Short mmCIF file of C-alpha atoms and ligand atoms in Angstrom, two decimals:
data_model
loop_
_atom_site.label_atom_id
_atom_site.label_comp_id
_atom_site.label_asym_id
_atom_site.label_seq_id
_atom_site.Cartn_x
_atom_site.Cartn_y
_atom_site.Cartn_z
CA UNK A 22 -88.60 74.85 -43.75
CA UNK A 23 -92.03 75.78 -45.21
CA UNK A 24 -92.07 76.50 -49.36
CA UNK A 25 -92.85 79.69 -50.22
CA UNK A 26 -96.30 79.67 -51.95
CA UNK A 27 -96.05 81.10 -55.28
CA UNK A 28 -99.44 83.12 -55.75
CA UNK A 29 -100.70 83.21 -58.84
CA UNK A 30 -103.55 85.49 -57.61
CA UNK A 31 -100.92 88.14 -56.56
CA UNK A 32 -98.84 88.14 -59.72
CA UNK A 33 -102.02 88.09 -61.53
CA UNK A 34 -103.15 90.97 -60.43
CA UNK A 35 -99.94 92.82 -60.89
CA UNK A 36 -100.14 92.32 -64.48
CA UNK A 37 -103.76 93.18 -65.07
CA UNK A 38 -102.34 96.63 -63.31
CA UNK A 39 -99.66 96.82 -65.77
CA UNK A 40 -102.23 95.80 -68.31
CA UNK A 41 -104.67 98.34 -67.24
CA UNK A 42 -102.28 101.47 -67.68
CA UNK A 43 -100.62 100.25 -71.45
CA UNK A 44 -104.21 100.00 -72.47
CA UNK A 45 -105.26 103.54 -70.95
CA UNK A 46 -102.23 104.84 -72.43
CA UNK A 47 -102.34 102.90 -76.07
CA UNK A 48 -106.05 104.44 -76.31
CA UNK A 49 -105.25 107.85 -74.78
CA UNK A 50 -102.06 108.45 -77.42
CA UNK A 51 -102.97 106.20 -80.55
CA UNK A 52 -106.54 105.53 -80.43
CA UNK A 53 -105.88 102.20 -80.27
CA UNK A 54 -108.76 100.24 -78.19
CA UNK A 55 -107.82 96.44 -78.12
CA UNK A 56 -110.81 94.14 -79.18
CA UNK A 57 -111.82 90.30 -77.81
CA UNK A 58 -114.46 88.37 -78.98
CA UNK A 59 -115.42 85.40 -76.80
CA UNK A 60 -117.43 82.75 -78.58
CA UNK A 61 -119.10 80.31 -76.69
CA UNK A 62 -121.46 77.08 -78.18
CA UNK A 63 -123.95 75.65 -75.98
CA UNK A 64 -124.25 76.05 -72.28
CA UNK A 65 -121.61 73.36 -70.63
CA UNK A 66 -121.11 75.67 -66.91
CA UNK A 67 -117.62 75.19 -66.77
CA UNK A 68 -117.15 77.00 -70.32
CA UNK A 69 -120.38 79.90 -69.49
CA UNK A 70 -117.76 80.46 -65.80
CA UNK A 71 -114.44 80.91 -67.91
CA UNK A 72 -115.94 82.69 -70.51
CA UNK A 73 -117.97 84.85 -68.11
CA UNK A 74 -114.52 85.73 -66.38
CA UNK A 75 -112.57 86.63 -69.15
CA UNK A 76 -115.02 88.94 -70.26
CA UNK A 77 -115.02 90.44 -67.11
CA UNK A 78 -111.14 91.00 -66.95
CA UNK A 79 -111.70 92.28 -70.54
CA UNK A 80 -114.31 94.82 -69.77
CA UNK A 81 -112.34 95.82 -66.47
CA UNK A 82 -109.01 96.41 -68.79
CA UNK A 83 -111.17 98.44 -71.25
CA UNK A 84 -111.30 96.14 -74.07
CA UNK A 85 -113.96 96.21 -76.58
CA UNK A 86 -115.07 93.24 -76.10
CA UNK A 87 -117.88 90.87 -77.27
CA UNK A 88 -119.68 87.83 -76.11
CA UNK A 89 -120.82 85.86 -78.48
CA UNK A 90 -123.20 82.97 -77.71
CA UNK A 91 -124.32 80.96 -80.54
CA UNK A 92 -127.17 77.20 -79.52
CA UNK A 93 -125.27 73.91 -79.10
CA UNK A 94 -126.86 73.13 -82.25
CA UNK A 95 -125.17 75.49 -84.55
CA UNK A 96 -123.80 74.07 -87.54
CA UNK A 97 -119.79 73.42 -88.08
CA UNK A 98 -120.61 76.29 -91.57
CA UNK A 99 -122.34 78.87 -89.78
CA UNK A 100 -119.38 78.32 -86.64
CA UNK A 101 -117.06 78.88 -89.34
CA UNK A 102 -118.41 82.07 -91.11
CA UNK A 103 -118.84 83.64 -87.52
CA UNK A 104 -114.93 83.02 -87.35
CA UNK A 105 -114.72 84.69 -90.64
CA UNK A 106 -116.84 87.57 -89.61
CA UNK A 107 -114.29 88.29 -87.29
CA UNK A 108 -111.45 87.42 -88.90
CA UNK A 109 -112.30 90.62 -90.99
CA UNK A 110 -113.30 93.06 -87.83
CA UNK A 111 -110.33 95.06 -87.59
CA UNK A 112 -111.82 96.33 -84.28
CA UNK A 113 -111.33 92.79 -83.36
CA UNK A 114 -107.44 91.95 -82.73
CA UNK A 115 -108.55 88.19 -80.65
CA UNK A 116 -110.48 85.54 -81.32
CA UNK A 117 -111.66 82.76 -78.46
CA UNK A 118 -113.75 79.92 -79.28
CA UNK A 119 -114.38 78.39 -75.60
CA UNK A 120 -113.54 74.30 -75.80
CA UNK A 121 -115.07 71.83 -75.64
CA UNK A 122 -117.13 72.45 -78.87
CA UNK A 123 -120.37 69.87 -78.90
CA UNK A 124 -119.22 66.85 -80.79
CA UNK A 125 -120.75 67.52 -84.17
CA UNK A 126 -118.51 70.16 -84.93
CA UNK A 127 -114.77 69.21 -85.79
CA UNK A 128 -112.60 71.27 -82.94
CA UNK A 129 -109.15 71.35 -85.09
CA UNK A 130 -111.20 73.07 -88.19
CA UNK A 131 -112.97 75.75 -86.14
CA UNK A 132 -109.35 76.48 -84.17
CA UNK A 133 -107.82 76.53 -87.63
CA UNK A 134 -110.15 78.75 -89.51
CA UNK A 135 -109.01 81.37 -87.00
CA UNK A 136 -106.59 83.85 -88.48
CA UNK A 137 -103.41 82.97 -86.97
CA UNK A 138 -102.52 86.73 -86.08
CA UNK A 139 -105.69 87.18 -83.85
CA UNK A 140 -104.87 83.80 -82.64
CA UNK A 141 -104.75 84.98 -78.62
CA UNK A 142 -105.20 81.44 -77.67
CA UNK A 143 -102.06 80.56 -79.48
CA UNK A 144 -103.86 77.00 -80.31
CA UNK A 145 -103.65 77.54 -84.19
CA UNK A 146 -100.79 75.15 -85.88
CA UNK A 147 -99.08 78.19 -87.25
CA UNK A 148 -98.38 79.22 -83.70
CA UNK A 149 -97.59 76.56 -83.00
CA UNK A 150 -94.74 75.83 -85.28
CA UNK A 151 -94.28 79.95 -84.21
CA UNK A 152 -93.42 79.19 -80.54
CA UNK A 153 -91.41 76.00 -81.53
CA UNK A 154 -89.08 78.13 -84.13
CA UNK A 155 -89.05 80.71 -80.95
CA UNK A 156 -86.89 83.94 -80.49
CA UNK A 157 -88.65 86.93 -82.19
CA UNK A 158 -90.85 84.42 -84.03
CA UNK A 159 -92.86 83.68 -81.29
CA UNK A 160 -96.21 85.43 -81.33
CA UNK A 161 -99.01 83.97 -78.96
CA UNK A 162 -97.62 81.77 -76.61
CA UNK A 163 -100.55 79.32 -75.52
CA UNK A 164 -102.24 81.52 -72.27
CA UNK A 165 -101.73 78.42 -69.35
CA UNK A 166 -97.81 78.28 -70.20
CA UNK A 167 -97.01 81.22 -70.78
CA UNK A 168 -98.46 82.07 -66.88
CA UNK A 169 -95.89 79.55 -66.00
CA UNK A 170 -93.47 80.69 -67.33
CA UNK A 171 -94.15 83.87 -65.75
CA UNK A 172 -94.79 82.34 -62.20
CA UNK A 173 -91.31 80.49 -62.36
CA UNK A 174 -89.55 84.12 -63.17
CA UNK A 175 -91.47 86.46 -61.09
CA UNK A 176 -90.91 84.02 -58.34
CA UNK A 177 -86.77 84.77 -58.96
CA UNK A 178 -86.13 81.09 -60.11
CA UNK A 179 -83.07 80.66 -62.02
CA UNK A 180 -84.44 78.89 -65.24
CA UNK A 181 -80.54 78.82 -66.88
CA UNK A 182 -79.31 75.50 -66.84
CA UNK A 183 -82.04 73.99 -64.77
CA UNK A 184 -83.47 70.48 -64.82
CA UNK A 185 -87.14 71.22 -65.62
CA UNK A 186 -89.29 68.01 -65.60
CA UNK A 187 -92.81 68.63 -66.86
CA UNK A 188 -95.48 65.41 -66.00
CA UNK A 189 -98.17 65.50 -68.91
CA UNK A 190 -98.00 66.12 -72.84
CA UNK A 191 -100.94 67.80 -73.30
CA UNK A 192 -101.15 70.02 -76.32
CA UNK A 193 -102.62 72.79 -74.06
CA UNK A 194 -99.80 72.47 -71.30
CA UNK A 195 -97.23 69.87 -71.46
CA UNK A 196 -95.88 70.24 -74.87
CA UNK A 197 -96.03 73.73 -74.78
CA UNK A 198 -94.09 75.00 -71.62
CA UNK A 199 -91.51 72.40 -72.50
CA UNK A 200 -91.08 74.09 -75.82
CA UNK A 201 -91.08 77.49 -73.90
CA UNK A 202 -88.53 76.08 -71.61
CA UNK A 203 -85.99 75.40 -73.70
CA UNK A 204 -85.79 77.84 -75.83
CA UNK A 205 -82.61 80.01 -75.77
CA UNK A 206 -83.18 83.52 -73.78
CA UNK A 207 -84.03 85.08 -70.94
CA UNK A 208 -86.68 83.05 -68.40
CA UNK A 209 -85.70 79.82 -69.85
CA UNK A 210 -82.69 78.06 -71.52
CA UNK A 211 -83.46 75.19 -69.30
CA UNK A 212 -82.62 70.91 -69.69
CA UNK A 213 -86.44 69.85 -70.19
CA UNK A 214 -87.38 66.09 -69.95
CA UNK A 215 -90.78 65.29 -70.81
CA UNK A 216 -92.56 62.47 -68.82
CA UNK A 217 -96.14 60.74 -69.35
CA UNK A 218 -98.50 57.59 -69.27
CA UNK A 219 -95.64 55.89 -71.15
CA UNK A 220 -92.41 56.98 -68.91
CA UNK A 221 -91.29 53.91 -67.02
CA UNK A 222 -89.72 55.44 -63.99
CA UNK A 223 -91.72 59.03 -63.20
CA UNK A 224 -90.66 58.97 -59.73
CA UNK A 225 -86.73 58.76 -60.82
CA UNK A 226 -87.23 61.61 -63.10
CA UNK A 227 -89.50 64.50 -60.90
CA UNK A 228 -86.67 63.32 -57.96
CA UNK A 229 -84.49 65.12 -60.31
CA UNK A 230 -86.23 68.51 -61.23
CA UNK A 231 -85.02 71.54 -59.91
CA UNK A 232 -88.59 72.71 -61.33
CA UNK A 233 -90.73 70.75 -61.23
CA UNK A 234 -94.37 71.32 -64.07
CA UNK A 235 -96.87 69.09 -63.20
CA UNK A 236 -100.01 68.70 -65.81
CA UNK A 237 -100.72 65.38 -65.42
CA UNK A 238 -105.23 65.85 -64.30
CA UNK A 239 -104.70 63.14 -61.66
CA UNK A 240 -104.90 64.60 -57.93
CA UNK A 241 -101.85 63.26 -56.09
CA UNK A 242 -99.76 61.81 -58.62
CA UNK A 243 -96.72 63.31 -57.48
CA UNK A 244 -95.93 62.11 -53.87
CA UNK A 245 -93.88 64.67 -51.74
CA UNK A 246 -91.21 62.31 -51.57
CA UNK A 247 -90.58 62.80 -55.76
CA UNK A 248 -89.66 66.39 -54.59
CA UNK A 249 -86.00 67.62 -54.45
CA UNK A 250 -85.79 69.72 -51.32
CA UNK A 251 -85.66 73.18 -52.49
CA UNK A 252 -87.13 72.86 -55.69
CA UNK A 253 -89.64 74.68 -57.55
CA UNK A 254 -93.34 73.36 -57.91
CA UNK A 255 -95.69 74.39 -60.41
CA UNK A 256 -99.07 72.19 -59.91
CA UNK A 257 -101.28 72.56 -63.03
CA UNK A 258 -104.16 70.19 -61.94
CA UNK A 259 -107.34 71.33 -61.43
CA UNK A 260 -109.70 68.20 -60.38
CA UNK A 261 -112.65 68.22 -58.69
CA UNK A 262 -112.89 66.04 -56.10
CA UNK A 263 -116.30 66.85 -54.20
CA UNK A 264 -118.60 69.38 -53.28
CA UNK A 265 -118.52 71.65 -49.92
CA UNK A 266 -120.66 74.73 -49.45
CA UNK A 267 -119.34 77.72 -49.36
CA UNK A 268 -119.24 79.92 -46.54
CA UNK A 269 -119.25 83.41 -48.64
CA UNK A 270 -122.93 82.31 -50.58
CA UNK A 271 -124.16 78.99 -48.97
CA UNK A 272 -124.15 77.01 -52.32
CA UNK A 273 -122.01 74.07 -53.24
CA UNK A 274 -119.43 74.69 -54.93
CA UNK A 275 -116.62 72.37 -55.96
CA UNK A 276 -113.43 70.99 -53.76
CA UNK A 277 -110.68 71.60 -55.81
CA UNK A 278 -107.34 69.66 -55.50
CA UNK A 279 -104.04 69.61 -57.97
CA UNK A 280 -101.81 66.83 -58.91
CA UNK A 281 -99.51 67.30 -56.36
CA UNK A 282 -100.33 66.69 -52.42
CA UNK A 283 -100.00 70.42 -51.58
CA UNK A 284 -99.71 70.16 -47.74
CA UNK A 285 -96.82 67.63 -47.74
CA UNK A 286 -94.67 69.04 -50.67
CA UNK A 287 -95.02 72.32 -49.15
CA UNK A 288 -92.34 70.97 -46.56
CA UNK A 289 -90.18 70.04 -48.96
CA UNK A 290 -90.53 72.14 -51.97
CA UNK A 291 -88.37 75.51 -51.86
CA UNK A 292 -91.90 77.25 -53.31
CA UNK A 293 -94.74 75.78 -54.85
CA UNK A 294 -98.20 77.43 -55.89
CA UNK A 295 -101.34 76.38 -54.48
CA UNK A 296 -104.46 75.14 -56.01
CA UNK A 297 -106.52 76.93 -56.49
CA UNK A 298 -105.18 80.80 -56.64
CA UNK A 299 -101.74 79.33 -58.28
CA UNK A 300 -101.81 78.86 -62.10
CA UNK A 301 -105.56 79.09 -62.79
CA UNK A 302 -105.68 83.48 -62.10
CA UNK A 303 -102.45 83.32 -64.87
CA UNK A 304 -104.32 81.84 -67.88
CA UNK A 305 -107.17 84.66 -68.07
CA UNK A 306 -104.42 87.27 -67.65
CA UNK A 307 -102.26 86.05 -70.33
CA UNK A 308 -104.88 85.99 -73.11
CA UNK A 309 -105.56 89.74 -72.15
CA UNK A 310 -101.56 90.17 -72.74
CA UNK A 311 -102.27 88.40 -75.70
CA UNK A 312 -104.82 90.44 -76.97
CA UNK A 313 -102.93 93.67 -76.16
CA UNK A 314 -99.45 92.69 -78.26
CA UNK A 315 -101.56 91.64 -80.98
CA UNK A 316 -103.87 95.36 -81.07
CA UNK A 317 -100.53 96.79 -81.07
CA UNK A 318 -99.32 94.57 -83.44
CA UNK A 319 -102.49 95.58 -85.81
CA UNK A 320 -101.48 99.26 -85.41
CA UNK A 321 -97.80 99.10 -86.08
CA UNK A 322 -97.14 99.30 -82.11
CA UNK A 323 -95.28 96.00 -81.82
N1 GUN B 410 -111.26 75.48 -72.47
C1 GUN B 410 -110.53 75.28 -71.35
N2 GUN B 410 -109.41 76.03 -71.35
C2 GUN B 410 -109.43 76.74 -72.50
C3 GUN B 410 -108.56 77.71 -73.07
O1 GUN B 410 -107.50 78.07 -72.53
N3 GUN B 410 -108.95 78.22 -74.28
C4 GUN B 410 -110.09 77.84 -74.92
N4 GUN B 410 -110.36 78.37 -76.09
N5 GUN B 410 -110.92 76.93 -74.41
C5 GUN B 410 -110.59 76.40 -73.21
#
């Protein structure tokens, strides 16, 4: 039987509706407006697309929100006292610097001069350690995971008990949703094994997930026959693998393919989400959730 195809798109877009009316209603009975700024460095057209969307979600939600565009050649002290100019905007509740940063300026000291409570990205080490401790303590939860999480429930996956193998380590993905994963509650309390470049037998350990999180960035690592039949498939890869034009505009635009060999695990896979239109809608959607919990935590709301 045929998987049933998780769509990220779908749940996406019941969220930003959710989103939509708590922001309406947060500005219509406490004046409360959430604010994003969206920093971007340079011109790489993978960032100026991601950046471009998530303003556009923000403006649609009815943020006040900025984008900020500052040369490739800005220096590492001027990146840093934009931070702090924000950092002290208390119309501004998240901060985004778009990564990559060009290589003269040191990535973990921009992400760390961000004040960890306007930390929507949930990159900063304080959050970090935040998510780890988890419970109530939890603040941001890194954007990509916590759509994944969020797939895996709204999807009706039991999470209790289950074997959850996630392929990659990544500080973005891998470590993160395992951390999620297990932590005691609701939408998780899961048995999480961790598997990478160093694992000796990958294909013994995905042969055992009941979901199965693959963030590995190499199309078709996982072959359908890793699958257990019934499980749960959560493909994280984006790669480009060629160019095709499309038939909406006429220009090229990338062929996009995840780690997992979509067409085959569908068959065996009890749902799996597609790529694209599976994670990738999630992670803009979650760093709007972000940004509203921490406006309402600014105003006492949360
Ligand atoms: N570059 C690619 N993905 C991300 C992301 O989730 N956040 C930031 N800040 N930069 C990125």
């Amino acid at each position: 039987m045929s998987a049933k195809i998780i769509s990220g798109t779908e749940v996406a877009s019941q969220i930003r509706e959710e989103l939509k009316q708590e922001v309406t209603a947060l500005k219509e009975k406490q004046g409360v407006v959430p604010g994003l700024v969206t920093i971007l460095v340079g011109h790489n057209p993978a960032s100026v697309s991601y950046v471009t969307a998530k303003q556009k979600t923000a403006h649609e939600l009815g943020f006040h929100s900025i984008q900020d565009d500052q040369p490739e050649d800005i220096s590492e002290e001027n990146l840093l006292k934009l931070i702090d100019k924000y950092n002290n905007d208390p119309k501004i509740h998240g901060i985004l610097v778009q990564l990559p940063l060009p290589k003269h300026i040191d990535e973990k000291k921009v992400l760390n001069a961000i004040d960890p409570d306007k930390d929507v990205d949930g990159f900063h080490p304080v959050n970090v350690g935040r998510l780890m401790i988890g419970g109530k303590e939890a603040k941001f939860l890194p954007c990509t995971p916590a759509g994944i999480q969020e797939l895996i429930v709204r999807s009706g996956f039991e999470t209790a008990g289950a074997e959850v193998v996630v392929v990659g380590r990544s500080n973005i993905v891998g470590k993160p949703i395992a951390n999620i994963m297990l932590q005691k509650g609701k939408g998780a309390n899961s048995t999480v094994t961790i598997v990478h470049t160093g694992t000796k037998d990958l294909e013994a350990h995905c042969k055992r997930a009941d979901i199965l999180i693959v963030a590995a960035g190499v199309p078709g690592l996982v072959k359908p026959e890793w699958i257990k039949p019934g499980a749960c498939v959560i493909d994280v890869g984006v790669n480009r693998v060629g160019e095709k034009k499309s038939e909406k505009t006429g220009k090229m635009v990338p062929i996009l393919k995840g780690d997992v060999d979509f067409d085959a695990a569908k068959e065996i896979a009890g749902a799996i989400t597609p790529v694209p239109g599976g994670v990738g809608p999630m992670t803009i959607t979650m760093l709007m959730k972000n940004t509203v919990k921490s406006a309402k935590l600014a105003a006492g709301l949360a």
